[in-house]
Coordinates of C-alpha atoms in Angstrom, one line a residue:
Chain A
M1 CA 13.1 3.1 46.9
L2 CA 10.6 2.2 44.2
N3 CA 10.4 -1.4 45.2
A4 CA 8.0 -0.7 48.0
A5 CA 5.3 1.0 45.9
P6 CA 2.4 -1.2 44.8
P7 CA 2.4 -1.8 41.0
L8 CA 0.6 0.6 38.8
L9 CA 0.0 -2.1 36.2
H10 CA -0.1 -5.8 36.8
V11 CA -0.4 -8.3 34.0
D12 CA -1.1 -11.9 35.1
G13 CA -1.0 -14.9 32.7
L14 CA -2.0 -12.8 29.7
K15 CA -2.9 -14.8 26.6
K16 CA -4.1 -13.5 23.3
H17 CA -4.9 -16.0 20.5
F18 CA -6.1 -14.8 17.2
P19 CA -8.4 -17.2 15.3
I20 CA -7.5 -18.0 11.7
K21 CA -10.7 -18.1 9.7
K22 CA -11.1 -19.7 6.4
G23 CA -13.6 -20.6 3.8
L24 CA -17.2 -19.7 3.0
L25 CA -18.6 -20.3 6.5
T26 CA -15.6 -18.7 8.2
K27 CA -14.6 -21.8 10.0
T28 CA -11.8 -21.4 12.5
V29 CA -8.9 -23.5 11.3
G30 CA -6.3 -22.6 13.9
H31 CA -5.0 -19.9 16.2
V32 CA -2.1 -17.5 16.2
F33 CA -0.7 -17.8 19.7
A34 CA 0.5 -14.2 19.7
V35 CA 0.7 -13.9 23.5
D36 CA 0.8 -17.1 25.4
G37 CA 1.1 -16.5 29.1
V38 CA 2.8 -13.2 30.0
D39 CA 3.3 -11.8 33.5
L40 CA 4.6 -8.4 34.1
F41 CA 4.2 -5.4 36.4
I42 CA 5.1 -1.7 36.3
R43 CA 5.6 0.4 39.4
P44 CA 4.7 4.1 39.4
G45 CA 7.5 6.1 37.9
E46 CA 9.1 3.1 36.4
T47 CA 10.0 2.3 32.8
L48 CA 9.7 -1.3 31.7
G49 CA 11.3 -2.2 28.4
L50 CA 9.9 -5.1 26.5
V51 CA 12.2 -6.5 24.0
G52 CA 11.9 -9.3 21.4
E53 CA 12.1 -10.1 17.7
S54 CA 9.3 -9.0 15.5
G55 CA 6.3 -11.3 15.7
C56 CA 7.0 -12.3 19.3
G57 CA 3.8 -10.7 20.6
K58 CA 5.2 -7.6 22.3
S59 CA 2.9 -5.2 20.5
T60 CA -0.1 -7.4 21.2
V61 CA 0.7 -7.2 24.9
G62 CA 0.7 -3.4 24.6
R63 CA -2.6 -3.4 22.8
C64 CA -4.2 -5.7 25.3
I65 CA -3.1 -3.3 28.1
L66 CA -4.9 -0.5 26.3
R67 CA -7.9 -2.7 25.8
L68 CA -7.6 -2.3 22.0
Y69 CA -7.7 -6.1 22.0
D70 CA -9.6 -8.2 24.4
P71 CA -7.4 -10.9 26.0
T72 CA -8.2 -14.5 25.5
Q73 CA -7.1 -15.3 29.0
G74 CA -5.5 -13.7 32.0
R75 CA -5.9 -10.5 34.0
I76 CA -4.7 -7.0 33.5
C77 CA -5.0 -4.8 36.5
F78 CA -4.4 -1.1 36.4
Q79 CA -4.2 0.6 39.8
G80 CA -5.9 -2.5 41.3
N81 CA -8.8 -2.5 38.8
D82 CA -9.4 -5.3 36.3
V83 CA -9.1 -3.6 32.9
A84 CA -11.4 -6.1 31.2
A85 CA -14.3 -5.2 33.5
I86 CA -14.2 -1.4 32.9
Q87 CA -17.3 -0.2 31.3
G88 CA -18.9 3.0 30.1
R89 CA -17.8 6.2 31.8
D90 CA -15.0 4.4 33.6
L91 CA -13.6 3.3 30.3
I92 CA -13.1 7.0 29.3
R93 CA -11.4 7.6 32.7
F94 CA -9.2 4.5 32.2
R95 CA -8.2 5.7 28.7
T96 CA -7.2 9.1 30.1
Q97 CA -4.8 7.3 32.3
V98 CA -3.2 4.8 29.9
Q99 CA -2.1 6.1 26.5
M100 CA -0.1 4.8 23.6
V101 CA 2.6 6.1 21.3
F102 CA 2.5 4.2 18.1
Q103 CA 5.3 2.7 16.0
D104 CA 4.6 4.2 12.6
P105 CA 4.7 8.0 12.6
Y106 CA 3.0 8.0 9.2
A107 CA 0.1 5.6 9.9
S108 CA -0.6 6.8 13.4
L109 CA -1.6 10.4 12.5
N110 CA -4.9 11.0 10.6
P111 CA -3.8 12.4 7.2
R112 CA -6.9 14.5 6.9
M113 CA -6.5 16.3 10.2
R114 CA -4.5 19.4 11.1
V115 CA -2.1 19.1 14.1
R116 CA -4.4 21.1 16.3
E117 CA -7.2 18.6 15.7
I118 CA -5.0 15.6 16.2
V119 CA -3.6 16.8 19.5
G120 CA -6.6 18.9 20.7
E121 CA -9.5 16.7 19.8
A122 CA -9.4 14.7 23.0
I123 CA -9.1 17.9 25.1
R124 CA -12.1 19.3 23.4
V125 CA -14.3 16.2 23.3
H126 CA -13.6 15.1 26.9
K127 CA -13.3 18.7 28.2
L128 CA -10.1 17.7 29.9
H129 CA -8.8 21.2 30.9
P130 CA -11.6 23.3 32.2
G131 CA -10.7 26.9 32.5
R132 CA -8.2 26.8 29.7
S133 CA -9.2 26.8 26.0
W134 CA -8.3 23.7 24.1
R135 CA -6.2 25.7 21.7
E136 CA -4.1 27.1 24.5
Q137 CA -3.6 23.7 25.9
T138 CA -2.7 22.2 22.5
A139 CA -0.1 25.0 22.0
H140 CA 1.3 24.2 25.5
L141 CA 1.6 20.5 24.7
L142 CA 3.2 21.2 21.4
R143 CA 5.8 23.3 23.1
E144 CA 6.4 20.5 25.7
V145 CA 7.3 18.1 22.9
G146 CA 9.5 20.5 21.2
L147 CA 7.3 21.7 18.4
S148 CA 6.3 25.3 17.6
P149 CA 2.6 26.2 18.2
D150 CA 2.8 28.1 14.9
Q151 CA 2.7 24.7 13.2
M152 CA -0.7 23.9 14.6
D153 CA -2.6 24.5 11.4
R154 CA -0.4 22.2 9.3
Y155 CA -1.3 18.7 8.2
A156 CA 0.7 15.8 9.6
H157 CA 2.3 14.9 6.2
E158 CA 4.1 18.3 6.3
F159 CA 6.3 17.1 9.1
S160 CA 9.3 14.8 9.3
G161 CA 9.2 11.4 10.9
G162 CA 10.7 12.7 14.2
Q163 CA 8.3 15.6 14.3
R164 CA 5.4 13.4 13.6
Q165 CA 6.4 11.1 16.5
R166 CA 6.5 14.2 18.7
I167 CA 2.9 15.0 17.6
G168 CA 2.0 11.4 18.6
V169 CA 3.5 12.0 22.0
A170 CA 1.6 15.2 22.4
R171 CA -1.6 13.5 21.6
A172 CA -1.0 10.9 24.2
L173 CA 0.0 13.6 26.8
A174 CA -3.3 15.5 26.1
M175 CA -5.1 12.8 28.1
Q176 CA -2.8 13.4 31.1
P177 CA -2.0 9.8 31.4
K178 CA -0.1 8.0 34.2
L179 CA 1.2 5.2 31.9
I180 CA 2.3 5.4 28.3
V181 CA 2.7 2.3 26.3
A182 CA 5.3 3.2 23.6
D183 CA 5.1 0.6 20.9
E184 CA 8.4 0.7 19.0
P185 CA 8.5 4.5 19.4
V186 CA 11.7 5.0 17.5
S187 CA 12.1 2.0 15.2
A188 CA 10.8 3.9 12.2
L189 CA 13.1 6.8 12.7
D190 CA 16.6 7.6 11.5
V191 CA 19.2 6.8 14.0
S192 CA 20.1 10.4 14.5
I193 CA 16.5 11.2 15.4
Q194 CA 16.0 8.2 17.7
A195 CA 18.1 9.7 20.5
Q196 CA 16.1 12.9 20.3
V197 CA 12.8 11.2 20.7
L198 CA 14.1 8.9 23.5
N199 CA 15.5 11.9 25.4
L200 CA 12.2 13.6 24.9
L201 CA 10.4 10.6 26.5
D202 CA 12.8 10.6 29.3
R203 CA 12.4 14.3 30.0
L204 CA 8.6 14.1 29.9
K205 CA 8.6 11.2 32.3
E206 CA 10.0 13.5 35.0
R207 CA 7.9 16.4 34.1
F208 CA 4.5 14.6 33.9
E209 CA 5.3 11.8 36.5
L210 CA 4.8 9.1 33.9
S211 CA 5.5 5.4 33.8
Y212 CA 6.4 3.7 30.5
L213 CA 6.1 0.4 28.9
V214 CA 8.6 0.7 26.1
I215 CA 8.3 -2.0 23.4
A216 CA 11.3 -2.4 21.1
H217 CA 13.1 -5.1 19.1
D218 CA 16.4 -3.5 19.8
L219 CA 18.1 -3.8 23.2
G220 CA 20.1 -0.7 22.4
V221 CA 17.0 1.4 22.4
V222 CA 15.5 0.3 25.7
E223 CA 18.9 0.3 27.4
H224 CA 18.8 4.1 27.7
I225 CA 15.5 4.6 29.2
S226 CA 14.4 1.4 31.0
D227 CA 14.6 0.6 34.7
R228 CA 13.8 -3.0 34.1
I229 CA 13.7 -5.1 31.0
G230 CA 11.6 -8.1 29.9
V231 CA 12.8 -10.2 27.1
M232 CA 10.0 -11.8 25.1
Y233 CA 10.2 -14.7 22.7
L234 CA 7.2 -16.3 20.8
G235 CA 4.5 -15.0 23.1
R236 CA 6.3 -15.6 26.4
I237 CA 8.7 -13.7 28.7
M238 CA 12.1 -15.4 28.9
E239 CA 13.9 -13.2 31.3
T240 CA 13.2 -10.1 33.4
A241 CA 15.8 -8.2 35.2
S242 CA 16.9 -4.7 36.1
D243 CA 18.5 -2.8 33.3
R244 CA 22.0 -3.3 34.8
D245 CA 21.6 -7.0 35.6
L246 CA 20.4 -7.8 32.2
Y247 CA 23.3 -6.2 30.4
Q248 CA 26.0 -7.4 32.8
K249 CA 24.7 -10.9 33.6
P250 CA 22.3 -12.1 30.9
L251 CA 21.2 -15.5 31.9
H252 CA 18.9 -16.8 29.2
P253 CA 20.6 -18.1 26.1
Y254 CA 18.2 -16.0 24.1
T255 CA 19.1 -12.8 26.0
Q256 CA 22.8 -13.6 25.5
A257 CA 22.2 -13.9 21.8
L258 CA 20.2 -10.7 21.6
L259 CA 22.9 -8.8 23.5
S260 CA 25.7 -10.1 21.3
A261 CA 23.8 -8.6 18.3
V262 CA 23.9 -5.1 19.8
P263 CA 26.7 -3.3 18.0
K264 CA 29.2 -1.7 20.4
A265 CA 31.2 1.3 19.6
E266 CA 33.9 1.2 22.3
A267 CA 37.3 0.6 20.9
G268 CA 39.2 -2.4 22.1
Q269 CA 36.2 -4.1 23.6
R270 CA 36.2 -7.3 21.5
R271 CA 33.5 -9.7 22.3
K272 CA 34.7 -13.1 23.5
R273 CA 32.1 -15.0 21.6
R274 CA 29.2 -14.1 19.4
A275 CA 26.2 -16.3 20.2
L276 CA 24.5 -16.0 16.8
L277 CA 21.2 -17.6 16.4
Q278 CA 20.5 -20.2 13.8
G279 CA 17.3 -20.4 11.8
D280 CA 14.1 -18.4 12.0
V281 CA 11.5 -17.8 14.7
P282 CA 9.1 -20.7 14.6
S283 CA 5.5 -19.8 13.5
P284 CA 3.3 -18.6 16.4
I285 CA 0.5 -20.6 14.7
N286 CA 2.2 -23.8 15.7
P287 CA 4.7 -23.0 18.5
P288 CA 7.1 -25.7 19.6
P289 CA 6.3 -27.6 22.7
G290 CA 8.4 -27.3 25.9
C291 CA 10.6 -24.2 25.9
R292 CA 9.6 -22.0 23.0
F293 CA 13.3 -21.3 22.3
H294 CA 14.6 -24.8 22.2
T295 CA 14.6 -25.0 18.4
R296 CA 17.2 -22.3 18.2
C297 CA 18.9 -22.7 21.5
P298 CA 22.6 -23.7 21.4
E299 CA 22.3 -25.3 24.8
A300 CA 19.0 -27.2 24.4
Q301 CA 18.6 -30.4 26.4
S302 CA 16.0 -33.1 26.1
E303 CA 13.8 -31.7 28.8
C304 CA 13.7 -28.3 27.0
R305 CA 11.8 -30.1 24.2
N306 CA 9.1 -31.4 26.4
I307 CA 8.7 -29.3 29.5
H308 CA 7.9 -25.6 29.6
P309 CA 10.4 -24.0 32.0
A310 CA 8.9 -22.1 34.9
M311 CA 10.0 -18.6 35.8
I312 CA 12.6 -18.8 38.6
E313 CA 14.1 -16.0 40.6
I314 CA 17.9 -16.2 40.5
T315 CA 18.7 -13.0 42.3
P316 CA 16.1 -10.5 43.7
G317 CA 14.4 -9.0 40.7
H318 CA 16.2 -11.2 38.2
Q319 CA 14.0 -13.9 36.9
V320 CA 14.6 -16.4 34.1
A321 CA 12.6 -19.2 32.4
C322 CA 15.2 -21.7 31.5
H323 CA 15.9 -25.3 32.6
K324 CA 19.6 -24.5 32.8
Y325 CA 19.1 -22.7 36.1
A326 CA 16.3 -25.0 37.5
E327 CA 18.3 -27.4 39.6
G328 CA 19.7 -25.4 42.5
G329 CA 21.2 -22.9 40.2
K330 CA 24.2 -24.8 39.1
D331 CA 25.2 -22.3 36.5
C332 CA 24.2 -19.4 38.7
P333 CA 26.7 -16.5 38.5
Chain B
M1 CA 18.3 20.3 19.4
Q2 CA 14.8 21.4 19.3
T3 CA 15.3 24.8 17.7
G4 CA 17.2 23.1 15.0
V5 CA 14.2 20.9 14.3
L6 CA 11.9 23.9 14.0
E7 CA 14.0 26.1 11.8
T8 CA 14.9 23.7 9.1
T9 CA 11.3 23.5 8.1
R10 CA 10.5 27.1 8.2
Q11 CA 13.3 28.9 6.5
P12 CA 13.3 27.5 3.0
R13 CA 9.6 28.0 2.8
A14 CA 9.8 31.8 3.3
L15 CA 12.5 32.0 0.6
T16 CA 10.8 30.1 -2.1
R17 CA 7.2 30.9 -1.5
P18 CA 5.8 31.6 -5.0
S19 CA 3.4 34.5 -5.6
R20 CA -0.3 34.0 -5.2
I21 CA -1.1 34.3 -8.9
R22 CA 1.6 31.9 -9.9
R23 CA 0.3 29.3 -7.4
L24 CA -3.2 29.7 -8.7
W25 CA -2.0 29.3 -12.2
T26 CA -0.1 26.0 -11.5
K27 CA -3.2 24.8 -9.7
I28 CA -5.3 25.5 -12.8
C29 CA -2.9 23.8 -15.1
R30 CA -2.8 20.7 -12.9
L31 CA -6.6 20.5 -12.8
R32 CA -7.4 21.5 -16.4
M33 CA -9.3 18.3 -17.3
G34 CA -11.3 18.6 -14.1
I35 CA -12.0 22.2 -14.9
L36 CA -13.2 21.2 -18.4
G37 CA -15.5 18.7 -16.7
G38 CA -16.7 21.3 -14.4
L39 CA -17.5 23.6 -17.3
I40 CA -19.4 20.9 -19.0
L41 CA -21.4 20.3 -15.9
L42 CA -21.9 24.0 -15.4
G43 CA -23.3 24.2 -19.0
L44 CA -25.6 21.4 -18.1
L45 CA -26.7 23.1 -15.0
A46 CA -27.3 26.4 -16.9
A47 CA -29.3 24.5 -19.5
A48 CA -31.4 22.9 -16.8
L49 CA -32.0 26.1 -14.8
L50 CA -32.4 28.5 -17.7
A51 CA -34.1 26.2 -20.1
N52 CA -37.1 28.5 -20.6
W53 CA -34.8 31.3 -21.7
L54 CA -32.2 29.4 -23.6
A55 CA -34.5 27.2 -25.7
P56 CA -35.7 29.0 -28.8
H57 CA -39.0 27.0 -28.8
G58 CA -41.1 25.3 -26.2
P59 CA -40.5 21.6 -25.7
F60 CA -44.0 20.7 -26.8
E61 CA -44.4 23.3 -29.5
Q62 CA -45.3 21.4 -32.7
D63 CA -44.9 22.9 -36.2
I64 CA -46.2 20.1 -38.4
M65 CA -45.2 22.1 -41.5
S66 CA -41.6 21.9 -40.8
R67 CA -41.4 18.3 -39.5
L68 CA -38.2 16.2 -39.9
Q69 CA -36.0 19.2 -40.8
P70 CA -32.3 18.5 -40.8
P71 CA -29.9 20.6 -38.7
A72 CA -29.2 24.1 -39.7
W73 CA -25.9 23.5 -41.5
M74 CA -27.3 20.8 -43.8
P75 CA -29.1 21.3 -47.0
G76 CA -32.8 21.9 -46.2
G77 CA -32.1 23.0 -42.7
S78 CA -33.0 26.4 -41.3
S79 CA -31.6 28.6 -38.6
E80 CA -35.0 28.5 -37.0
H81 CA -34.3 24.9 -35.9
L82 CA -30.6 24.6 -35.0
L83 CA -30.5 20.8 -34.7
G84 CA -33.6 20.1 -36.8
T85 CA -37.0 18.9 -35.9
D86 CA -38.6 15.6 -35.0
G87 CA -41.5 13.6 -36.5
V88 CA -44.2 16.1 -35.2
G89 CA -42.1 19.2 -35.9
R90 CA -40.8 19.9 -32.4
D91 CA -37.5 21.7 -32.2
L92 CA -34.8 19.1 -31.3
F93 CA -32.4 21.7 -29.7
S94 CA -35.1 23.0 -27.4
R95 CA -36.1 19.5 -26.4
I96 CA -32.5 18.6 -25.6
I97 CA -32.1 21.7 -23.4
H98 CA -35.2 20.8 -21.5
G99 CA -34.2 17.2 -21.3
S100 CA -31.1 18.2 -19.2
R101 CA -33.5 18.9 -16.3
I102 CA -34.7 15.3 -16.2
S103 CA -31.2 13.9 -16.6
L104 CA -29.7 16.1 -13.9
A105 CA -32.5 15.7 -11.4
V106 CA -32.5 11.9 -11.8
G107 CA -28.7 11.6 -11.9
L108 CA -28.1 13.7 -8.8
S109 CA -31.0 12.6 -6.6
A110 CA -30.5 8.9 -7.4
V111 CA -26.8 9.0 -6.5
I112 CA -27.5 10.9 -3.3
L113 CA -29.9 8.2 -2.3
Q114 CA -27.4 5.5 -3.3
V115 CA -24.6 7.2 -1.3
L116 CA -26.8 7.5 1.8
I117 CA -27.8 3.8 1.7
G118 CA -24.5 2.5 0.5
V119 CA -22.0 4.3 2.7
I120 CA -24.0 3.8 5.9
L121 CA -24.2 0.0 5.2
G122 CA -20.5 -0.1 4.1
L123 CA -19.3 1.7 7.3
A124 CA -21.3 -0.7 9.5
A125 CA -20.1 -3.8 7.6
G126 CA -16.4 -2.7 7.6
Y127 CA -16.3 -1.4 11.2
Y128 CA -18.3 -4.1 13.0
R129 CA -17.4 -7.0 10.9
G130 CA -18.7 -10.4 12.1
W131 CA -22.4 -11.2 11.4
V132 CA -23.1 -7.5 10.4
D133 CA -20.6 -7.8 7.7
S134 CA -21.7 -11.2 6.6
S135 CA -25.3 -10.2 6.2
I136 CA -24.6 -6.9 4.5
S137 CA -22.1 -8.5 2.1
F138 CA -24.6 -11.2 1.3
M139 CA -27.2 -8.6 0.4
V140 CA -24.6 -6.7 -1.7
N141 CA -23.7 -9.9 -3.6
V142 CA -27.3 -10.7 -4.3
M143 CA -28.0 -7.2 -5.5
L144 CA -24.9 -7.2 -7.8
G145 CA -25.7 -10.6 -9.1
F146 CA -29.3 -9.6 -10.0
P147 CA -29.6 -8.0 -13.4
F148 CA -30.2 -4.3 -12.8
I149 CA -32.7 -3.9 -15.6
L150 CA -34.9 -6.6 -14.3
L151 CA -34.9 -5.1 -10.8
A152 CA -35.5 -1.6 -11.9
M153 CA -38.2 -2.7 -14.3
S154 CA -40.1 -4.5 -11.6
L155 CA -39.7 -1.6 -9.2
V156 CA -41.0 0.8 -11.8
A157 CA -43.8 -1.6 -12.7
V158 CA -44.9 -1.8 -9.1
L159 CA -44.5 1.9 -8.3
G160 CA -45.6 3.3 -11.6
P161 CA -43.5 5.3 -14.1
S162 CA -42.8 8.8 -12.8
L163 CA -39.8 11.0 -12.2
Q164 CA -39.9 10.3 -8.5
N165 CA -40.2 6.6 -8.8
I166 CA -37.4 6.4 -11.3
I167 CA -35.2 8.1 -8.8
I168 CA -36.3 5.6 -6.1
A169 CA -35.8 2.7 -8.5
L170 CA -32.3 3.8 -9.4
G171 CA -31.4 4.6 -5.8
L172 CA -32.5 1.3 -4.5
T173 CA -30.6 -0.7 -7.2
G174 CA -27.4 1.3 -7.3
W175 CA -26.2 1.4 -3.7
P176 CA -24.3 -1.9 -3.5
I177 CA -21.3 -0.6 -5.3
F178 CA -21.0 2.1 -2.6
T179 CA -21.3 -0.4 0.1
R180 CA -18.5 -2.5 -1.5
V181 CA -16.1 0.4 -1.9
T182 CA -16.8 1.8 1.6
R183 CA -16.5 -1.6 3.3
V184 CA -13.1 -2.3 1.7
E185 CA -11.8 1.1 2.6
V186 CA -13.0 0.8 6.2
L187 CA -11.5 -2.6 6.6
K188 CA -8.2 -1.1 5.4
L189 CA -8.5 1.9 7.7
R190 CA -9.9 0.4 10.9
D191 CA -6.7 -1.3 11.9
M192 CA -4.5 1.6 11.0
E193 CA -2.7 3.1 13.9
F194 CA -4.5 6.5 13.8
V195 CA -7.9 4.7 14.2
L196 CA -6.4 2.7 17.1
A197 CA -5.2 6.0 18.5
A198 CA -8.7 7.4 18.2
R199 CA -10.1 4.4 20.1
S200 CA -7.5 4.7 22.8
L201 CA -8.5 8.3 23.2
A202 CA -12.0 7.0 24.2
F203 CA -13.8 8.6 21.3
S204 CA -17.3 7.2 20.5
T205 CA -17.8 4.8 17.6
L206 CA -19.9 7.5 15.9
R207 CA -17.0 10.0 16.2
I208 CA -14.4 7.6 15.0
M209 CA -16.5 6.6 12.0
S210 CA -17.5 10.2 11.0
K211 CA -14.4 12.1 11.9
H212 CA -11.6 9.7 11.5
I213 CA -12.7 7.1 9.0
L214 CA -15.2 8.8 6.7
P215 CA -13.0 11.8 5.7
N216 CA -10.4 9.3 4.6
I217 CA -12.7 7.4 2.3
L218 CA -14.6 10.5 1.0
P219 CA -12.3 10.9 -2.0
S220 CA -13.1 7.4 -3.2
I221 CA -16.8 7.9 -2.6
L222 CA -16.7 11.2 -4.4
V223 CA -15.0 9.8 -7.4
L224 CA -17.3 6.8 -7.5
A225 CA -20.4 9.1 -7.0
T226 CA -19.5 11.2 -10.0
V227 CA -19.1 8.1 -12.1
E228 CA -22.4 6.9 -10.8
V229 CA -24.2 10.1 -11.6
A230 CA -23.1 9.6 -15.2
R231 CA -24.3 6.0 -15.0
A232 CA -27.6 7.0 -13.4
I233 CA -28.2 9.4 -16.3
I234 CA -27.5 6.6 -18.7
R235 CA -29.8 4.2 -16.8
E236 CA -32.6 6.8 -16.8
S237 CA -32.2 7.0 -20.5
L238 CA -32.3 3.3 -20.8
L239 CA -35.5 3.0 -18.7
S240 CA -37.0 5.9 -20.7
F241 CA -35.8 4.2 -23.9
L242 CA -37.7 1.1 -22.9
G243 CA -40.8 3.1 -22.2
L244 CA -40.6 2.5 -18.4
G245 CA -39.1 5.9 -17.5
I246 CA -40.2 9.4 -18.3
Q247 CA -43.4 9.2 -20.4
P248 CA -43.7 11.1 -23.6
P249 CA -44.1 13.9 -24.4
T250 CA -41.9 15.0 -21.5
P251 CA -38.5 15.5 -23.1
S252 CA -36.0 13.0 -21.7
W253 CA -32.8 12.2 -23.6
G254 CA -33.5 8.4 -23.4
A255 CA -37.0 8.7 -24.6
M256 CA -35.9 11.0 -27.4
L257 CA -33.3 8.4 -28.4
A258 CA -36.0 5.8 -28.5
E259 CA -38.2 8.0 -30.7
G260 CA -35.3 8.7 -32.9
R261 CA -34.7 5.0 -33.5
D262 CA -37.5 4.8 -35.9
Y263 CA -35.9 7.5 -38.1
M264 CA -32.3 6.3 -37.6
L265 CA -31.5 5.7 -41.3
M266 CA -32.8 8.9 -42.9
Q267 CA -33.0 11.4 -40.0
W268 CA -30.0 10.3 -38.0
W269 CA -29.8 13.5 -36.0
L270 CA -32.9 12.6 -34.0
A271 CA -31.0 9.8 -32.3
A272 CA -27.5 11.2 -32.6
F273 CA -28.0 14.5 -30.7
P274 CA -29.7 13.1 -27.6
G275 CA -27.1 10.4 -27.6
L276 CA -24.3 13.0 -27.8
A277 CA -25.9 14.9 -24.9
I278 CA -25.9 11.8 -22.8
F279 CA -22.3 11.1 -23.7
L280 CA -21.0 14.7 -23.1
S281 CA -22.7 15.0 -19.7
A282 CA -21.3 11.6 -18.6
L283 CA -17.8 12.5 -19.8
G284 CA -17.9 16.0 -18.1
I285 CA -19.0 14.6 -14.8
N286 CA -16.4 11.9 -14.9
L287 CA -13.7 14.5 -15.6
L288 CA -14.9 16.6 -12.8
G289 CA -14.8 13.6 -10.4
D290 CA -11.1 13.0 -11.2
G291 CA -10.3 16.7 -10.7
L292 CA -12.1 16.8 -7.4
R293 CA -10.2 13.8 -6.1
D294 CA -6.9 15.5 -6.9
L295 CA -8.1 18.7 -5.3
I296 CA -9.3 17.0 -2.1
D297 CA -6.3 14.8 -1.5
P298 CA -4.1 16.7 0.9
H299 CA -1.0 14.8 -0.4
L300 CA -1.5 16.5 -3.7
R301 CA -2.3 19.9 -2.2
K302 CA 0.9 21.9 -2.0
D303 CA -0.1 25.3 -1.1

């Protein structure tokens, strides 16, 4: 049903390279290839999970979408408009539609502000809710995220990690966004709190007709709330599939390895094999040629070392960038 | 699930909330050094404002008959001149009280000027980075590498020695330290998630700098500013000591120290008491600065 809708967000060939500067005259001595050719899209009402190890560039993708970073190359289109070209007043309008929930619930709230200022400042400054006082609206938002409006006058440090993350969600909601980029929204929280915050995000999605890009390093986290999942490795997307396809038929060796690392609680469900990865993620300053994953891939062939695999569609909506599936899908399930 | 989250934070508070007086008392105990510093500064302020009433003699009143009298508690001293008299028979105690005016005026005004210049440049350097940062940092390094005394001397030489020009000279030479501290703090903060959040909420650069970044660096600036007030007082003394500052017979602690130098061996009090005044006010202001930092920091505020 959703498949027919035009995408809300469309990212095409996104690259972000950070220059490494050194010395007295700040000469550029190299680049960190944080994001190196990422394509993705999000349909209205959809949740896309973006998964990968730390340092694979997933947060950078999120920040480029919000235009906190300017992409080195590639296009980001939101509702058909090129994000990079948005200027002046339109930028404020764009920012009301795309918001972010940050990873660190401690660093993401200004320690010198009270909760009412953190959540209400945008409402006040941009006059977002005419006809309703910003205090009322702030109280309403706090109630929506499960906090008591009596706590409005407290400082952020008086709250627990989970409560702080709720404040961060309320701040994003204040702008009445259509898309929320949640950058590791629960990875800094206790496991017992993680589910609460994920459930909150899920509930708010219905209530405010939101779409999400949920960034996580843990497949277990995105499993619950994603409709589709993209697996990222060293600045590139390795596999995208619907939630169910990815978990039942992971194609890319990297996805398989990631999945085998997710602990399962069901009794009697022994895994046949654990595809554990050897070694570390190569440095994004000097990424390996060919397939980014070949240095750690248990099934690497000679072509993997030289040729970058193209994204191929195996079944509708299930795409993978791996040479294994290139020739007529010989290993195709 | 949600009500559980709410109640756990509220209940224990209501049970253990200490009485108002008790909380005030713990606060006073925690800040006792700062309060001591504040009292010293208050004394200094009182001396400056009420000099005409507090001082037993006029600052220029000469009594040549009782010149070079020792302090009251020493043999030969009289209760008429509490800290003794100088070479032309002026009451040292009265002159020190009047001297506090110069010290405070120079210290506070010079530092206000330093903060204004330094913090604005530091914010710009840290937030915009790039060539703005490079040029401002270059200026700071040149200023810090230049001997202060040479710069201040040439400025005063050009402008002429007066109270106002000393303030300008100290203001124009003292700002780089504020730029440095501000710049580093801004660099640290500008990539923090709450600043990114402010950017993603489409706030203007001015709002982000003034509402989100500045309040977070204010404690550092405040602590530095108090230290710098003390330093400006010392520097004014130094300039006056060298004859480039406040011109005699106006009572300035530095100038008095310079005059007292000639009598150092026999009439030590002429140099010692102005020196002590400089030391005490610098110490008091420093203590107050530390206390203020503790008071302002919301992490330490537990009320």
